Amino acid sequence: GSSLSDEEVSKVNGQLILIGQVELEHQPTGLAMLAERIFDLEHADAIFCVFALKKEKSHLIVARSSGTGVDVAFLLSQFGGGGHSQSASALIKKSHDVPVLQHLRRSLQLRLKPAILARDLMSSPPDCLREDMSLMDAALELESRNHSGAPVVGPDGRLKGMLCLKDIQKGRKGGKMTTPVKAWMSHDPLSISPEASLREIETIFFQTELNRLPVLDGQELVGLVCRSDYLSVVRQGGLRPTVP
């Protein structure tokens, strides 16, 4: 029934980090379980739990990361820690008079990379279709740009919908290729802001069939994030998707 003291949630470079300390007389056997319980309760990008072990005059840091951008093994390596990017720990011996918590906080500020946001991922300005163009023209335009879909805008340049190859195929089957795009596009598409985090984007792609997310700054269409953009960042950065 130990709880985190000195618990604080801070935003470091756009990542939500929870750091807390638990004072214990000595290292109990179920410490990993206790840490897991704390990690389950909190919704953060990463959690660092410092156990101050009085009898051993030591500190144990246990850390978990949700995987999108906080590599806890790297962050604990300077404390002699080990593990992998999403789960790591470090035992710091004879450290009873060392301000481990302060060291950890400072180290996170220095070593955490800025979070990836929609504006870092998006293609801008996005290739758009006009709602009054014919389905045939839209199909030719998508083909020439090698896109499988695109945002649809009105005369004022505002987002009106999204059109994808599936919509065009429906029109083709019905022999309606001369009708306007607005009759076939999906209306009220889900959109994100330029400040949407990688985690938010990832959640949408995992929970929906969508392949494209228009990025709106207020009412203005400023970009487009494709599923392929997200996947290439995951591959390049060695970031693991957090949702199975």
PDB file of C-alpha atoms in Angstrom:
ATOM      1  CA  GLY A   1       0.000   0.000   0.000  1.00  0.00           C
ATOM      2  CA  SER A   2       2.939   2.338  -0.558  1.00  0.00           C
ATOM      3  CA  SER A   3       2.170   5.363  -2.665  1.00  0.00           C
ATOM      4  CA  LEU A   4       4.308   7.770  -4.587  1.00  0.00           C
ATOM      5  CA  SER A   5       5.549  10.717  -2.596  1.00  0.00           C
ATOM      6  CA  ASP A   6       7.014  13.758  -4.351  1.00  0.00           C
ATOM      7  CA  GLU A   7       4.903  12.696  -7.287  1.00  0.00           C
ATOM      8  CA  GLU A   8       4.914  15.106 -10.163  1.00  0.00           C
ATOM      9  CA  VAL A   9       3.751  15.035 -13.730  1.00  0.00           C
ATOM     10  CA  SER A  10       5.724  17.266 -15.984  1.00  0.00           C
ATOM     11  CA  LYS A  11       5.720  17.966 -19.683  1.00  0.00           C
ATOM     12  CA  VAL A  12       9.249  17.599 -20.968  1.00  0.00           C
ATOM     13  CA  ASN A  13       9.514  18.581 -24.631  1.00  0.00           C
ATOM     14  CA  GLY A  14       5.855  17.729 -25.161  1.00  0.00           C
ATOM     15  CA  GLN A  15       6.125  14.305 -23.499  1.00  0.00           C
ATOM     16  CA  LEU A  16       4.019  13.640 -20.406  1.00  0.00           C
ATOM     17  CA  ILE A  17       6.421  12.276 -17.772  1.00  0.00           C
ATOM     18  CA  LEU A  18       5.496  11.115 -14.274  1.00  0.00           C
ATOM     19  CA  ILE A  19       8.290  11.021 -11.716  1.00  0.00           C
ATOM     20  CA  GLY A  20       7.781   9.907  -8.140  1.00  0.00           C
ATOM     21  CA  GLN A  21       9.661   8.601  -5.140  1.00  0.00           C
ATOM     22  CA  VAL A  22       8.702   5.914  -2.632  1.00  0.00           C
ATOM     23  CA  GLU A  23      10.593   5.560   0.682  1.00  0.00           C
ATOM     24  CA  LEU A  24      10.956   1.930   1.796  1.00  0.00           C
ATOM     25  CA  GLU A  25      12.721   0.397   4.811  1.00  0.00           C
ATOM     26  CA  HIS A  26      14.259  -2.267   2.593  1.00  0.00           C
ATOM     27  CA  GLN A  27      13.749  -3.806  -0.815  1.00  0.00           C
ATOM     28  CA  PRO A  28      10.604  -5.965  -0.765  1.00  0.00           C
ATOM     29  CA  THR A  29      10.198  -9.004  -3.004  1.00  0.00           C
ATOM     30  CA  GLY A  30       7.130  -7.663  -4.807  1.00  0.00           C
ATOM     31  CA  LEU A  31       8.778  -4.432  -5.913  1.00  0.00           C
ATOM     32  CA  ALA A  32       8.307  -5.065  -9.617  1.00  0.00           C
ATOM     33  CA  MET A  33       4.613  -5.722  -8.972  1.00  0.00           C
ATOM     34  CA  LEU A  34       4.282  -2.512  -6.981  1.00  0.00           C
ATOM     35  CA  ALA A  35       5.902  -0.611  -9.846  1.00  0.00           C
ATOM     36  CA  GLU A  36       3.552  -2.259 -12.363  1.00  0.00           C
ATOM     37  CA  ARG A  37       0.539  -1.201 -10.273  1.00  0.00           C
ATOM     38  CA  ILE A  38       1.732   2.400 -10.282  1.00  0.00           C
ATOM     39  CA  PHE A  39       2.358   2.261 -14.048  1.00  0.00           C
ATOM     40  CA  ASP A  40      -1.126   0.843 -14.683  1.00  0.00           C
ATOM     41  CA  LEU A  41      -2.802   3.689 -12.828  1.00  0.00           C
ATOM     42  CA  GLU A  42      -1.199   6.519 -14.714  1.00  0.00           C
ATOM     43  CA  HIS A  43      -1.695   7.577 -18.298  1.00  0.00           C
ATOM     44  CA  ALA A  44       1.637   9.116 -19.225  1.00  0.00           C
ATOM     45  CA  ASP A  45       4.224   8.745 -21.981  1.00  0.00           C
ATOM     46  CA  ALA A  46       6.719   7.519 -19.397  1.00  0.00           C
ATOM     47  CA  ILE A  47       6.853   6.881 -15.654  1.00  0.00           C
ATOM     48  CA  PHE A  48       9.968   6.905 -13.478  1.00  0.00           C
ATOM     49  CA  CYS A  49       9.607   5.463 -10.011  1.00  0.00           C
ATOM     50  CA  VAL A  50      12.461   6.045  -7.538  1.00  0.00           C
ATOM     51  CA  PHE A  51      12.484   3.628  -4.602  1.00  0.00           C
ATOM     52  CA  ALA A  52      14.640   4.956  -1.745  1.00  0.00           C
ATOM     53  CA  LEU A  53      15.743   1.825   0.128  1.00  0.00           C
ATOM     54  CA  LYS A  54      16.825   2.875   3.635  1.00  0.00           C
ATOM     55  CA  LYS A  55      18.319  -0.394   4.871  1.00  0.00           C
ATOM     56  CA  GLU A  56      20.338  -0.947   1.676  1.00  0.00           C
ATOM     57  CA  LYS A  57      21.293   2.773   1.620  1.00  0.00           C
ATOM     58  CA  SER A  58      20.492   2.545  -2.098  1.00  0.00           C
ATOM     59  CA  HIS A  59      18.071   3.800  -4.701  1.00  0.00           C
ATOM     60  CA  LEU A  60      16.294   1.716  -7.291  1.00  0.00           C
ATOM     61  CA  ILE A  61      14.821   3.487 -10.308  1.00  0.00           C
ATOM     62  CA  VAL A  62      12.217   1.555 -12.272  1.00  0.00           C
ATOM     63  CA  ALA A  63      10.951   3.084 -15.518  1.00  0.00           C
ATOM     64  CA  ARG A  64       8.325   2.300 -18.125  1.00  0.00           C
ATOM     65  CA  SER A  65       7.578   4.014 -21.404  1.00  0.00           C
ATOM     66  CA  SER A  66       4.502   3.791 -23.595  1.00  0.00           C
ATOM     67  CA  GLY A  67       6.904   3.531 -26.525  1.00  0.00           C
ATOM     68  CA  THR A  68       6.330   6.596 -28.677  1.00  0.00           C
ATOM     69  CA  GLY A  69       9.524   8.485 -28.183  1.00  0.00           C
ATOM     70  CA  VAL A  70      10.794   8.036 -24.627  1.00  0.00           C
ATOM     71  CA  ASP A  71      13.629   5.488 -24.521  1.00  0.00           C
ATOM     72  CA  VAL A  72      13.892   4.646 -20.808  1.00  0.00           C
ATOM     73  CA  ALA A  73      16.947   2.361 -21.174  1.00  0.00           C
ATOM     74  CA  PHE A  74      18.866   5.272 -22.736  1.00  0.00           C
ATOM     75  CA  LEU A  75      17.674   7.637 -19.991  1.00  0.00           C
ATOM     76  CA  LEU A  76      18.725   5.274 -17.187  1.00  0.00           C
ATOM     77  CA  SER A  77      22.016   4.175 -18.781  1.00  0.00           C
ATOM     78  CA  GLN A  78      23.922   6.983 -17.052  1.00  0.00           C
ATOM     79  CA  PHE A  79      22.754   5.565 -13.695  1.00  0.00           C
ATOM     80  CA  GLY A  80      24.203   2.181 -14.664  1.00  0.00           C
ATOM     81  CA  GLY A  81      20.769   0.919 -15.629  1.00  0.00           C
ATOM     82  CA  GLY A  82      19.771  -1.746 -18.087  1.00  0.00           C
ATOM     83  CA  GLY A  83      16.694  -2.914 -19.950  1.00  0.00           C
ATOM     84  CA  HIS A  84      15.107  -1.880 -23.221  1.00  0.00           C
ATOM     85  CA  SER A  85      13.423   1.196 -24.636  1.00  0.00           C
ATOM     86  CA  GLN A  86      10.092   0.554 -22.917  1.00  0.00           C
ATOM     87  CA  SER A  87      11.153  -1.004 -19.620  1.00  0.00           C
ATOM     88  CA  ALA A  88      14.350  -0.398 -17.672  1.00  0.00           C
ATOM     89  CA  SER A  89      15.726  -0.163 -14.136  1.00  0.00           C
ATOM     90  CA  ALA A  90      18.860   0.989 -12.326  1.00  0.00           C
ATOM     91  CA  LEU A  91      20.114   0.147  -8.846  1.00  0.00           C
ATOM     92  CA  ILE A  92      22.325   2.898  -7.438  1.00  0.00           C
ATOM     93  CA  LYS A  93      24.243   1.532  -4.463  1.00  0.00           C
ATOM     94  CA  LYS A  94      25.480   3.540  -1.464  1.00  0.00           C
ATOM     95  CA  SER A  95      23.462   6.493  -2.680  1.00  0.00           C
ATOM     96  CA  HIS A  96      21.502   7.259   0.503  1.00  0.00           C
ATOM     97  CA  ASP A  97      22.812  10.834   0.661  1.00  0.00           C
ATOM     98  CA  VAL A  98      22.676  11.484  -3.096  1.00  0.00           C
ATOM     99  CA  PRO A  99      19.702  13.564  -4.371  1.00  0.00           C
ATOM    100  CA  VAL A 100      18.819  10.932  -6.991  1.00  0.00           C
ATOM    101  CA  LEU A 101      15.394  12.406  -7.745  1.00  0.00           C
ATOM    102  CA  GLN A 102      16.877  15.824  -8.623  1.00  0.00           C
ATOM    103  CA  HIS A 103      19.566  14.190 -10.780  1.00  0.00           C
ATOM    104  CA  LEU A 104      16.895  12.228 -12.621  1.00  0.00           C
ATOM    105  CA  ARG A 105      14.737  15.312 -13.251  1.00  0.00           C
ATOM    106  CA  ARG A 106      17.679  17.300 -14.599  1.00  0.00           C
ATOM    107  CA  SER A 107      18.820  14.414 -16.764  1.00  0.00           C
ATOM    108  CA  LEU A 108      15.377  14.035 -18.354  1.00  0.00           C
ATOM    109  CA  GLN A 109      15.275  17.723 -19.253  1.00  0.00           C
ATOM    110  CA  LEU A 110      18.638  17.376 -20.997  1.00  0.00           C
ATOM    111  CA  ARG A 111      18.210  14.033 -22.723  1.00  0.00           C
ATOM    112  CA  LEU A 112      14.604  13.854 -23.856  1.00  0.00           C
ATOM    113  CA  LYS A 113      14.075  14.604 -27.509  1.00  0.00           C
ATOM    114  CA  PRO A 114      11.193  16.913 -28.423  1.00  0.00           C
ATOM    115  CA  ALA A 115       7.966  15.057 -29.085  1.00  0.00           C
ATOM    116  CA  ILE A 116       6.980  14.523 -32.707  1.00  0.00           C
ATOM    117  CA  LEU A 117       3.826  16.448 -33.619  1.00  0.00           C
ATOM    118  CA  ALA A 118       1.476  16.449 -36.610  1.00  0.00           C
ATOM    119  CA  ARG A 119       3.205  19.517 -38.053  1.00  0.00           C
ATOM    120  CA  ASP A 120       6.510  17.576 -38.192  1.00  0.00           C
ATOM    121  CA  LEU A 121       4.863  14.682 -40.050  1.00  0.00           C
ATOM    122  CA  MET A 122       2.428  16.357 -42.401  1.00  0.00           C
ATOM    123  CA  SER A 123       2.881  17.111 -46.070  1.00  0.00           C
ATOM    124  CA  SER A 124       2.199  20.784 -46.572  1.00  0.00           C
ATOM    125  CA  PRO A 125       0.541  22.303 -48.474  1.00  0.00           C
ATOM    126  CA  PRO A 126      -1.546  19.202 -49.182  1.00  0.00           C
ATOM    127  CA  ASP A 127      -2.588  18.202 -52.723  1.00  0.00           C
ATOM    128  CA  CYS A 128      -6.336  18.894 -52.787  1.00  0.00           C
ATOM    129  CA  LEU A 129      -9.281  18.122 -55.041  1.00  0.00           C
ATOM    130  CA  ARG A 130     -12.099  20.624 -55.668  1.00  0.00           C
ATOM    131  CA  GLU A 131     -15.645  19.618 -54.738  1.00  0.00           C
ATOM    132  CA  ASP A 132     -17.048  20.814 -58.098  1.00  0.00           C
ATOM    133  CA  MET A 133     -14.599  18.878 -60.293  1.00  0.00           C
ATOM    134  CA  SER A 134     -15.833  15.693 -61.959  1.00  0.00           C
ATOM    135  CA  LEU A 135     -15.047  12.279 -60.567  1.00  0.00           C
ATOM    136  CA  MET A 136     -13.103  11.560 -63.771  1.00  0.00           C
ATOM    137  CA  ASP A 137     -10.873  14.632 -63.317  1.00  0.00           C
ATOM    138  CA  ALA A 138     -10.332  13.720 -59.674  1.00  0.00           C
ATOM    139  CA  ALA A 139      -9.356  10.161 -60.643  1.00  0.00           C
ATOM    140  CA  LEU A 140      -6.859  11.455 -63.220  1.00  0.00           C
ATOM    141  CA  GLU A 141      -5.396  13.933 -60.753  1.00  0.00           C
ATOM    142  CA  LEU A 142      -4.933  11.284 -58.031  1.00  0.00           C
ATOM    143  CA  GLU A 143      -3.341   8.960 -60.567  1.00  0.00           C
ATOM    144  CA  SER A 144      -0.938  11.620 -61.834  1.00  0.00           C
ATOM    145  CA  ARG A 145       0.178  12.345 -58.271  1.00  0.00           C
ATOM    146  CA  ASN A 146       0.244   8.657 -57.294  1.00  0.00           C
ATOM    147  CA  HIS A 147      -2.178   9.269 -54.379  1.00  0.00           C
ATOM    148  CA  SER A 148      -4.926   6.904 -53.262  1.00  0.00           C
ATOM    149  CA  GLY A 149      -6.975   9.735 -51.767  1.00  0.00           C
ATOM    150  CA  ALA A 150      -6.987  13.452 -51.009  1.00  0.00           C
ATOM    151  CA  PRO A 151      -8.804  16.208 -49.112  1.00  0.00           C
ATOM    152  CA  VAL A 152     -11.613  17.962 -50.996  1.00  0.00           C
ATOM    153  CA  VAL A 153     -11.977  21.741 -50.683  1.00  0.00           C
ATOM    154  CA  GLY A 154     -14.693  24.238 -51.569  1.00  0.00           C
ATOM    155  CA  PRO A 155     -14.253  27.483 -53.551  1.00  0.00           C
ATOM    156  CA  ASP A 156     -12.999  29.199 -50.363  1.00  0.00           C
ATOM    157  CA  GLY A 157     -10.240  26.598 -49.903  1.00  0.00           C
ATOM    158  CA  ARG A 158     -11.887  25.174 -46.786  1.00  0.00           C
ATOM    159  CA  LEU A 159     -12.003  21.436 -46.156  1.00  0.00           C
ATOM    160  CA  LYS A 160     -15.305  19.891 -47.275  1.00  0.00           C
ATOM    161  CA  GLY A 161     -14.544  16.182 -47.339  1.00  0.00           C
ATOM    162  CA  MET A 162     -12.178  13.393 -48.320  1.00  0.00           C
ATOM    163  CA  LEU A 163     -12.184  11.340 -51.517  1.00  0.00           C
ATOM    164  CA  CYS A 164     -10.461   7.983 -51.919  1.00  0.00           C
ATOM    165  CA  LEU A 165     -10.132   5.372 -54.657  1.00  0.00           C
ATOM    166  CA  LYS A 166     -12.978   3.346 -53.127  1.00  0.00           C
ATOM    167  CA  ASP A 167     -15.349   6.302 -53.665  1.00  0.00           C
ATOM    168  CA  ILE A 168     -14.177   6.644 -57.283  1.00  0.00           C
ATOM    169  CA  GLN A 169     -14.700   2.905 -57.897  1.00  0.00           C
ATOM    170  CA  LYS A 170     -18.307   3.247 -56.693  1.00  0.00           C
ATOM    171  CA  GLY A 171     -18.865   6.093 -59.154  1.00  0.00           C
ATOM    172  CA  ARG A 172     -17.193   4.144 -61.950  1.00  0.00           C
ATOM    173  CA  LYS A 173     -19.424   1.103 -61.333  1.00  0.00           C
ATOM    174  CA  GLY A 174     -22.494   3.317 -61.558  1.00  0.00           C
ATOM    175  CA  GLY A 175     -21.225   5.006 -64.740  1.00  0.00           C
ATOM    176  CA  LYS A 176     -21.238   8.391 -62.964  1.00  0.00           C
ATOM    177  CA  MET A 177     -17.719   9.629 -63.700  1.00  0.00           C
ATOM    178  CA  THR A 178     -18.990  12.999 -64.968  1.00  0.00           C
ATOM    179  CA  THR A 179     -20.788  13.824 -61.684  1.00  0.00           C
ATOM    180  CA  PRO A 180     -19.067  16.160 -59.190  1.00  0.00           C
ATOM    181  CA  VAL A 181     -16.725  14.940 -56.473  1.00  0.00           C
ATOM    182  CA  LYS A 182     -18.981  16.346 -53.724  1.00  0.00           C
ATOM    183  CA  ALA A 183     -21.597  13.664 -54.477  1.00  0.00           C
ATOM    184  CA  TRP A 184     -19.089  10.890 -53.693  1.00  0.00           C
ATOM    185  CA  MET A 185     -16.726  12.240 -51.051  1.00  0.00           C
ATOM    186  CA  SER A 186     -17.046  11.444 -47.347  1.00  0.00           C
ATOM    187  CA  HIS A 187     -18.309  14.503 -45.461  1.00  0.00           C
ATOM    188  CA  ASP A 188     -17.182  15.825 -42.048  1.00  0.00           C
ATOM    189  CA  PRO A 189     -13.827  14.009 -42.113  1.00  0.00           C
ATOM    190  CA  LEU A 190     -11.948  13.492 -38.869  1.00  0.00           C
ATOM    191  CA  SER A 191      -9.180  16.094 -38.640  1.00  0.00           C
ATOM    192  CA  ILE A 192      -6.332  16.888 -36.247  1.00  0.00           C
ATOM    193  CA  SER A 193      -4.522  20.060 -35.216  1.00  0.00           C
ATOM    194  CA  PRO A 194      -0.864  20.793 -36.061  1.00  0.00           C
ATOM    195  CA  GLU A 195      -0.087  20.188 -32.353  1.00  0.00           C
ATOM    196  CA  ALA A 196      -1.545  16.652 -32.275  1.00  0.00           C
ATOM    197  CA  SER A 197       1.042  14.269 -30.796  1.00  0.00           C
ATOM    198  CA  LEU A 198       2.399  11.114 -32.401  1.00  0.00           C
ATOM    199  CA  ARG A 199       0.467   9.164 -29.784  1.00  0.00           C
ATOM    200  CA  GLU A 200      -2.868  10.786 -30.745  1.00  0.00           C
ATOM    201  CA  ILE A 201      -2.193  10.157 -34.445  1.00  0.00           C
ATOM    202  CA  GLU A 202      -1.211   6.563 -33.748  1.00  0.00           C
ATOM    203  CA  THR A 203      -4.383   5.952 -31.724  1.00  0.00           C
ATOM    204  CA  ILE A 204      -6.574   7.195 -34.595  1.00  0.00           C
ATOM    205  CA  PHE A 205      -4.769   5.015 -37.158  1.00  0.00           C
ATOM    206  CA  PHE A 206      -5.088   1.951 -34.917  1.00  0.00           C
ATOM    207  CA  GLN A 207      -8.741   2.483 -34.076  1.00  0.00           C
ATOM    208  CA  THR A 208     -10.017   3.456 -37.531  1.00  0.00           C
ATOM    209  CA  GLU A 209      -9.607   2.401 -41.152  1.00  0.00           C
ATOM    210  CA  LEU A 210      -8.513   5.921 -42.094  1.00  0.00           C
ATOM    211  CA  ASN A 211      -5.345   6.327 -44.127  1.00  0.00           C
ATOM    212  CA  ARG A 212      -5.273  10.138 -44.203  1.00  0.00           C
ATOM    213  CA  LEU A 213      -5.792  12.802 -41.555  1.00  0.00           C
ATOM    214  CA  PRO A 214      -6.281  16.399 -42.696  1.00  0.00           C
ATOM    215  CA  VAL A 215      -4.525  18.907 -40.433  1.00  0.00           C
ATOM    216  CA  LEU A 216      -6.576  22.005 -39.618  1.00  0.00           C
ATOM    217  CA  ASP A 217      -5.225  25.139 -38.001  1.00  0.00           C
ATOM    218  CA  GLY A 218      -8.519  26.660 -36.886  1.00  0.00           C
ATOM    219  CA  GLN A 219     -10.567  26.485 -40.106  1.00  0.00           C
ATOM    220  CA  GLU A 220      -7.558  26.453 -42.427  1.00  0.00           C
ATOM    221  CA  LEU A 221      -6.380  23.239 -44.066  1.00  0.00           C
ATOM    222  CA  VAL A 222      -2.597  23.329 -43.567  1.00  0.00           C
ATOM    223  CA  GLY A 223      -1.482  19.768 -44.158  1.00  0.00           C
ATOM    224  CA  LEU A 224      -2.163  16.052 -44.427  1.00  0.00           C
ATOM    225  CA  VAL A 225      -0.767  13.194 -42.335  1.00  0.00           C
ATOM    226  CA  CYS A 226      -0.869   9.803 -44.077  1.00  0.00           C
ATOM    227  CA  ARG A 227      -0.660   6.424 -42.388  1.00  0.00           C
ATOM    228  CA  SER A 228       2.536   5.858 -44.399  1.00  0.00           C
ATOM    229  CA  ASP A 229       4.103   9.033 -42.875  1.00  0.00           C
ATOM    230  CA  TYR A 230       3.404   7.684 -39.400  1.00  0.00           C
ATOM    231  CA  LEU A 231       4.754   4.217 -40.231  1.00  0.00           C
ATOM    232  CA  SER A 232       7.985   5.572 -41.723  1.00  0.00           C
ATOM    233  CA  VAL A 233       8.659   7.575 -38.530  1.00  0.00           C
ATOM    234  CA  VAL A 234       8.049   4.465 -36.446  1.00  0.00           C
ATOM    235  CA  ARG A 235      10.506   2.535 -38.625  1.00  0.00           C
ATOM    236  CA  GLN A 236      13.190   5.213 -38.749  1.00  0.00           C
ATOM    237  CA  GLY A 237      13.085   6.159 -35.110  1.00  0.00           C
ATOM    238  CA  GLY A 238      12.909   2.612 -33.885  1.00  0.00           C
ATOM    239  CA  LEU A 239       9.761   3.743 -32.090  1.00  0.00           C
ATOM    240  CA  ARG A 240       7.485   0.870 -31.241  1.00  0.00           C
ATOM    241  CA  PRO A 241       3.774   1.309 -31.863  1.00  0.00           C
ATOM    242  CA  THR A 242       2.126   1.348 -28.410  1.00  0.00           C
ATOM    243  CA  VAL A 243      -1.176  -0.217 -29.386  1.00  0.00           C
ATOM    244  CA  PRO A 244      -1.220  -3.874 -30.435  1.00  0.00           C
TER     245      PRO A 244
END
